[in-house]
């Protein structure tokens, strides 16, 4: 079946360092969504990318959708302690069900 | 503007029992999806309800069933509970069926003893 993998599984950074998580799908996606889940919380929708090669920015966060629409990345510039949490990508499967990636847990040390 | 609300927040059951979880979608949303999230994993799609019918279903057994009411609220029922059903159950609402961006509730933490 379709799989959505993310790397790394876990990353620990010093506050102020940059962070990137990568998302790879086994199949082409019509769109890619990113969610953030704080420890003990629920996933919160961040953004959706639709076009091949699309790049979107939200303050210190930069999201990119690959040219082949099979991969995506999330880059955070100058991390802050408020960035702590697990970042998930998600994309629609062949029957349009949303499939979540394995997630990347970000820890930020002050 | 109320977001997605779920009840109860926590529940403890024993093997073989049955459980019902409830969800009210975000105001204006007509589609409800249910997810199971095991510790350290991403949410796994259970099913989606739209116009009071199950429209999509993930790889979950028939022990998992649901319902959507005319006011768009929804229930998730799990029969014959197994230890492996222990997880966070998340309800998400969206506008229109399919893979639209999901607005999640806080979830119900289900523990099976």
mmCIF file of C-alpha atoms in Angstrom:
data_model
loop_
_atom_site.group_PDB
_atom_site.id
_atom_site.type_symbol
_atom_site.label_atom_id
_atom_site.label_comp_id
_atom_site.label_asym_id
_atom_site.label_seq_id
_atom_site.Cartn_x
_atom_site.Cartn_y
_atom_site.Cartn_z
ATOM 1 C CA UNK A 1 0.000 0.000 0.000
ATOM 2 C CA UNK A 2 0.922 3.658 -0.226
ATOM 3 C CA UNK A 3 3.470 4.848 2.302
ATOM 4 C CA UNK A 4 4.548 8.298 3.442
ATOM 5 C CA UNK A 5 7.893 8.360 5.211
ATOM 6 C CA UNK A 6 9.611 11.208 7.010
ATOM 7 C CA UNK A 7 13.224 11.741 7.999
ATOM 8 C CA UNK A 8 14.663 12.257 10.449
ATOM 9 C CA UNK A 9 12.501 10.514 13.024
ATOM 10 C CA UNK A 10 13.889 12.789 15.741
ATOM 11 C CA UNK A 11 16.047 15.908 15.814
ATOM 12 C CA UNK A 12 17.478 17.832 18.722
ATOM 13 C CA UNK A 13 18.736 21.364 18.035
ATOM 14 C CA UNK A 14 20.005 24.330 20.001
ATOM 15 C CA UNK A 15 17.708 27.328 19.974
ATOM 16 C CA UNK A 16 18.619 29.507 16.996
ATOM 17 C CA UNK A 17 19.735 26.620 14.774
ATOM 18 C CA UNK A 18 17.871 25.691 11.617
ATOM 19 C CA UNK A 19 15.797 22.519 11.187
ATOM 20 C CA UNK A 20 14.559 20.586 8.174
ATOM 21 C CA UNK A 21 12.273 17.575 7.878
ATOM 22 C CA UNK A 22 11.780 15.635 4.659
ATOM 23 C CA UNK A 23 8.679 13.798 3.503
ATOM 24 C CA UNK A 24 8.642 11.114 0.801
ATOM 25 C CA UNK A 25 5.636 9.368 -0.704
ATOM 26 C CA UNK A 26 5.690 6.092 -2.587
ATOM 27 C CA UNK A 27 3.159 7.553 -5.047
ATOM 28 C CA UNK A 28 2.457 10.910 -6.671
ATOM 29 C CA UNK A 29 0.305 13.202 -4.543
ATOM 30 C CA UNK A 30 -2.327 15.676 -5.671
ATOM 31 C CA UNK A 31 -1.450 17.827 -2.671
ATOM 32 C CA UNK A 32 0.639 17.719 0.495
ATOM 33 C CA UNK A 33 -0.421 19.014 3.886
ATOM 34 C CA UNK A 34 1.694 19.764 6.951
ATOM 35 C CA UNK A 35 0.572 19.516 10.558
ATOM 36 C CA UNK A 36 2.216 20.275 13.906
ATOM 37 C CA UNK A 37 1.403 18.350 17.075
ATOM 38 C CA UNK A 38 2.654 19.733 20.368
ATOM 39 C CA UNK A 39 3.428 17.206 23.124
ATOM 40 C CA UNK A 40 0.118 16.065 24.618
ATOM 41 C CA UNK A 41 -1.833 17.983 21.979
ATOM 42 C CA UNK A 42 -3.600 17.319 18.731
ATOM 43 C CA UNK A 43 -2.389 17.870 15.145
ATOM 44 C CA UNK A 44 -2.865 21.425 13.928
ATOM 45 C CA UNK A 45 -3.033 22.158 10.213
ATOM 46 C CA UNK A 46 -0.210 24.416 9.011
ATOM 47 C CA UNK A 47 -0.394 24.580 5.232
ATOM 48 C CA UNK A 48 -1.347 22.837 2.000
ATOM 49 C CA UNK A 49 0.748 22.759 -1.180
ATOM 50 C CA UNK A 50 -0.815 21.813 -4.495
ATOM 51 C CA UNK A 51 1.436 22.780 -7.390
ATOM 52 C CA UNK A 52 4.588 21.010 -8.534
ATOM 53 C CA UNK A 53 7.648 22.872 -7.231
ATOM 54 C CA UNK A 54 5.526 25.146 -5.049
ATOM 55 C CA UNK A 55 7.220 27.023 -2.206
ATOM 56 C CA UNK A 56 5.301 28.748 0.575
ATOM 57 C CA UNK A 57 6.535 30.660 3.612
ATOM 58 C CA UNK A 58 4.977 31.310 6.988
ATOM 59 C CA UNK A 59 7.295 33.606 8.967
ATOM 60 C CA UNK A 60 10.292 31.357 9.813
ATOM 61 C CA UNK A 61 8.768 28.248 8.182
ATOM 62 C CA UNK A 62 9.380 27.394 4.515
ATOM 63 C CA UNK A 63 7.451 24.586 2.836
ATOM 64 C CA UNK A 64 8.347 23.049 -0.514
ATOM 65 C CA UNK A 65 6.567 20.554 -2.786
ATOM 66 C CA UNK A 66 8.804 18.545 -5.092
ATOM 67 C CA UNK A 67 8.713 18.778 -8.864
ATOM 68 C CA UNK A 68 7.533 15.180 -9.141
ATOM 69 C CA UNK A 69 4.920 15.758 -6.386
ATOM 70 C CA UNK A 70 6.276 12.792 -4.429
ATOM 71 C CA UNK A 71 8.280 14.650 -1.827
ATOM 72 C CA UNK A 72 8.124 17.717 0.339
ATOM 73 C CA UNK A 73 10.153 19.519 2.961
ATOM 74 C CA UNK A 74 9.633 21.838 5.892
ATOM 75 C CA UNK A 75 12.474 24.140 6.914
ATOM 76 C CA UNK A 76 12.466 26.213 10.086
ATOM 77 C CA UNK A 77 14.942 29.067 10.318
ATOM 78 C CA UNK A 78 16.361 30.040 13.716
ATOM 79 C CA UNK A 79 14.330 27.626 15.831
ATOM 80 C CA UNK A 80 12.627 28.764 19.011
ATOM 81 C CA UNK A 81 11.418 26.737 21.995
ATOM 82 C CA UNK A 82 7.863 27.282 20.762
ATOM 83 C CA UNK A 83 8.719 25.169 17.685
ATOM 84 C CA UNK A 84 8.909 22.009 19.823
ATOM 85 C CA UNK A 85 6.588 19.238 18.654
ATOM 86 C CA UNK A 86 6.079 16.575 16.020
ATOM 87 C CA UNK A 87 5.722 17.659 12.419
ATOM 88 C CA UNK A 88 3.652 15.461 10.129
ATOM 89 C CA UNK A 89 3.174 15.610 6.401
ATOM 90 C CA UNK A 90 0.022 14.084 4.945
ATOM 91 C CA UNK A 91 -1.224 13.380 1.466
ATOM 92 C CA UNK A 92 -4.270 11.793 -0.161
ATOM 93 C CA UNK A 93 -4.034 8.110 -1.007
ATOM 94 C CA UNK A 94 -5.312 6.588 -4.236
ATOM 95 C CA UNK A 95 -8.842 6.540 -2.796
ATOM 96 C CA UNK A 96 -8.478 10.116 -1.518
ATOM 97 C CA UNK A 97 -8.028 9.050 2.110
ATOM 98 C CA UNK A 98 -5.528 11.238 3.939
ATOM 99 C CA UNK A 99 -2.345 9.316 4.785
ATOM 100 C CA UNK A 100 -0.086 10.770 7.449
ATOM 101 C CA UNK A 101 3.664 10.450 7.445
ATOM 102 C CA UNK A 102 5.689 8.905 10.235
ATOM 103 C CA UNK A 103 6.465 12.319 11.732
ATOM 104 C CA UNK A 104 9.587 14.128 12.894
ATOM 105 C CA UNK A 105 9.894 15.014 16.569
ATOM 106 C CA UNK A 106 11.733 18.304 17.078
ATOM 107 C CA UNK A 107 13.338 19.105 20.422
ATOM 108 C CA UNK A 108 14.782 22.592 20.966
ATOM 109 C CA UNK A 109 17.237 23.243 23.752
ATOM 110 C CA UNK A 110 17.261 26.828 25.110
ATOM 111 C CA UNK B 1 -16.592 29.961 16.809
ATOM 112 C CA UNK B 2 -16.430 26.537 18.459
ATOM 113 C CA UNK B 3 -13.813 24.162 17.185
ATOM 114 C CA UNK B 4 -14.024 20.391 17.119
ATOM 115 C CA UNK B 5 -15.117 18.974 20.461
ATOM 116 C CA UNK B 6 -14.736 15.376 21.594
ATOM 117 C CA UNK B 7 -15.979 13.446 24.592
ATOM 118 C CA UNK B 8 -14.930 11.910 26.818
ATOM 119 C CA UNK B 9 -11.310 13.063 27.152
ATOM 120 C CA UNK B 10 -10.175 9.860 28.827
ATOM 121 C CA UNK B 11 -11.670 6.385 29.088
ATOM 122 C CA UNK B 12 -10.571 3.126 30.680
ATOM 123 C CA UNK B 13 -12.118 -0.135 29.523
ATOM 124 C CA UNK B 14 -11.359 -3.830 29.795
ATOM 125 C CA UNK B 15 -10.900 -6.350 27.019
ATOM 126 C CA UNK B 16 -14.131 -7.453 25.364
ATOM 127 C CA UNK B 17 -16.084 -4.348 26.302
ATOM 128 C CA UNK B 18 -17.625 -1.878 23.904
ATOM 129 C CA UNK B 19 -17.015 1.883 23.735
ATOM 130 C CA UNK B 20 -18.663 4.895 22.100
ATOM 131 C CA UNK B 21 -16.769 8.117 21.432
ATOM 132 C CA UNK B 22 -18.441 11.339 20.400
ATOM 133 C CA UNK B 23 -17.483 14.301 18.232
ATOM 134 C CA UNK B 24 -19.003 17.635 17.273
ATOM 135 C CA UNK B 25 -17.445 19.214 14.193
ATOM 136 C CA UNK B 26 -16.273 22.774 13.782
ATOM 137 C CA UNK B 27 -19.106 25.140 12.964
ATOM 138 C CA UNK B 28 -19.768 25.139 9.226
ATOM 139 C CA UNK B 29 -18.079 21.807 8.561
ATOM 140 C CA UNK B 30 -20.083 18.890 7.171
ATOM 141 C CA UNK B 31 -17.526 16.077 7.065
ATOM 142 C CA UNK B 32 -16.145 14.119 9.999
ATOM 143 C CA UNK B 33 -13.171 11.771 9.915
ATOM 144 C CA UNK B 34 -11.876 9.534 12.677
ATOM 145 C CA UNK B 35 -8.230 8.630 13.263
ATOM 146 C CA UNK B 36 -6.396 6.305 15.624
ATOM 147 C CA UNK B 37 -3.023 7.511 16.884
ATOM 148 C CA UNK B 38 -0.816 5.069 18.746
ATOM 149 C CA UNK B 39 1.990 6.462 20.897
ATOM 150 C CA UNK B 40 4.850 7.781 18.780
ATOM 151 C CA UNK B 41 3.047 7.258 15.481
ATOM 152 C CA UNK B 42 1.113 9.344 13.017
ATOM 153 C CA UNK B 43 -2.698 9.351 12.885
ATOM 154 C CA UNK B 44 -4.157 6.351 11.041
ATOM 155 C CA UNK B 45 -7.381 6.961 9.079
ATOM 156 C CA UNK B 46 -10.329 4.893 10.329
ATOM 157 C CA UNK B 47 -13.248 6.257 8.302
ATOM 158 C CA UNK B 48 -14.960 9.392 7.043
ATOM 159 C CA UNK B 49 -18.608 10.396 7.250
ATOM 160 C CA UNK B 50 -20.383 12.783 4.922
ATOM 161 C CA UNK B 51 -24.141 13.243 4.512
ATOM 162 C CA UNK B 52 -24.681 10.674 7.250
ATOM 163 C CA UNK B 53 -22.954 7.909 5.308
ATOM 164 C CA UNK B 54 -19.556 6.263 5.575
ATOM 165 C CA UNK B 55 -17.721 7.448 2.465
ATOM 166 C CA UNK B 56 -14.193 6.178 3.006
ATOM 167 C CA UNK B 57 -12.724 3.491 5.232
ATOM 168 C CA UNK B 58 -9.187 2.707 6.273
ATOM 169 C CA UNK B 59 -7.704 -0.663 7.104
ATOM 170 C CA UNK B 60 -9.669 -1.288 10.294
ATOM 171 C CA UNK B 61 -11.850 -4.314 11.158
ATOM 172 C CA UNK B 62 -15.638 -4.273 11.326
ATOM 173 C CA UNK B 63 -15.390 -3.935 15.107
ATOM 174 C CA UNK B 64 -14.944 -0.254 14.326
ATOM 175 C CA UNK B 65 -18.185 1.387 13.247
ATOM 176 C CA UNK B 66 -19.578 4.866 13.219
ATOM 177 C CA UNK B 67 -22.490 7.124 12.659
ATOM 178 C CA UNK B 68 -23.129 10.693 11.601
ATOM 179 C CA UNK B 69 -26.209 12.568 12.712
ATOM 180 C CA UNK B 70 -28.213 15.228 10.809
ATOM 181 C CA UNK B 71 -26.445 17.969 12.789
ATOM 182 C CA UNK B 72 -23.103 16.590 11.448
ATOM 183 C CA UNK B 73 -21.958 15.284 14.836
ATOM 184 C CA UNK B 74 -20.543 11.775 14.846
ATOM 185 C CA UNK B 75 -19.916 8.722 16.976
ATOM 186 C CA UNK B 76 -17.215 6.087 16.819
ATOM 187 C CA UNK B 77 -18.081 2.670 18.223
ATOM 188 C CA UNK B 78 -15.583 -0.071 18.934
ATOM 189 C CA UNK B 79 -16.789 -3.551 19.914
ATOM 190 C CA UNK B 80 -14.924 -6.438 21.522
ATOM 191 C CA UNK B 81 -12.068 -4.224 22.659
ATOM 192 C CA UNK B 82 -8.527 -5.566 22.413
ATOM 193 C CA UNK B 83 -5.420 -4.418 24.262
ATOM 194 C CA UNK B 84 -4.111 -3.119 20.927
ATOM 195 C CA UNK B 85 -7.017 -0.686 20.683
ATOM 196 C CA UNK B 86 -5.376 1.476 23.341
ATOM 197 C CA UNK B 87 -4.631 4.763 21.600
ATOM 198 C CA UNK B 88 -5.602 8.378 21.153
ATOM 199 C CA UNK B 89 -8.734 8.607 19.008
ATOM 200 C CA UNK B 90 -8.900 11.828 17.060
ATOM 201 C CA UNK B 91 -11.913 13.306 15.361
ATOM 202 C CA UNK B 92 -11.348 15.794 12.560
ATOM 203 C CA UNK B 93 -13.800 17.878 10.608
ATOM 204 C CA UNK B 94 -13.556 19.513 7.212
ATOM 205 C CA UNK B 95 -15.672 21.172 4.599
ATOM 206 C CA UNK B 96 -16.589 18.684 1.884
ATOM 207 C CA UNK B 97 -15.547 15.078 1.665
ATOM 208 C CA UNK B 98 -12.173 13.779 0.602
ATOM 209 C CA UNK B 99 -8.706 14.846 1.669
ATOM 210 C CA UNK B 100 -9.397 18.446 2.671
ATOM 211 C CA UNK B 101 -7.306 20.019 5.468
ATOM 212 C CA UNK B 102 -8.387 18.526 8.770
ATOM 213 C CA UNK B 103 -9.364 20.410 11.919
ATOM 214 C CA UNK B 104 -8.729 18.097 14.835
ATOM 215 C CA UNK B 105 -10.298 17.861 18.252
ATOM 216 C CA UNK B 106 -8.300 17.221 21.410
ATOM 217 C CA UNK B 107 -8.971 13.500 21.158
ATOM 218 C CA UNK B 108 -10.118 10.741 23.480
ATOM 219 C CA UNK B 109 -7.391 8.762 25.244
ATOM 220 C CA UNK B 110 -8.638 5.158 25.405
ATOM 221 C CA UNK B 111 -6.842 2.693 27.655
ATOM 222 C CA UNK B 112 -7.684 -1.012 27.581
ATOM 223 C CA UNK B 113 -6.794 -3.102 30.625
#
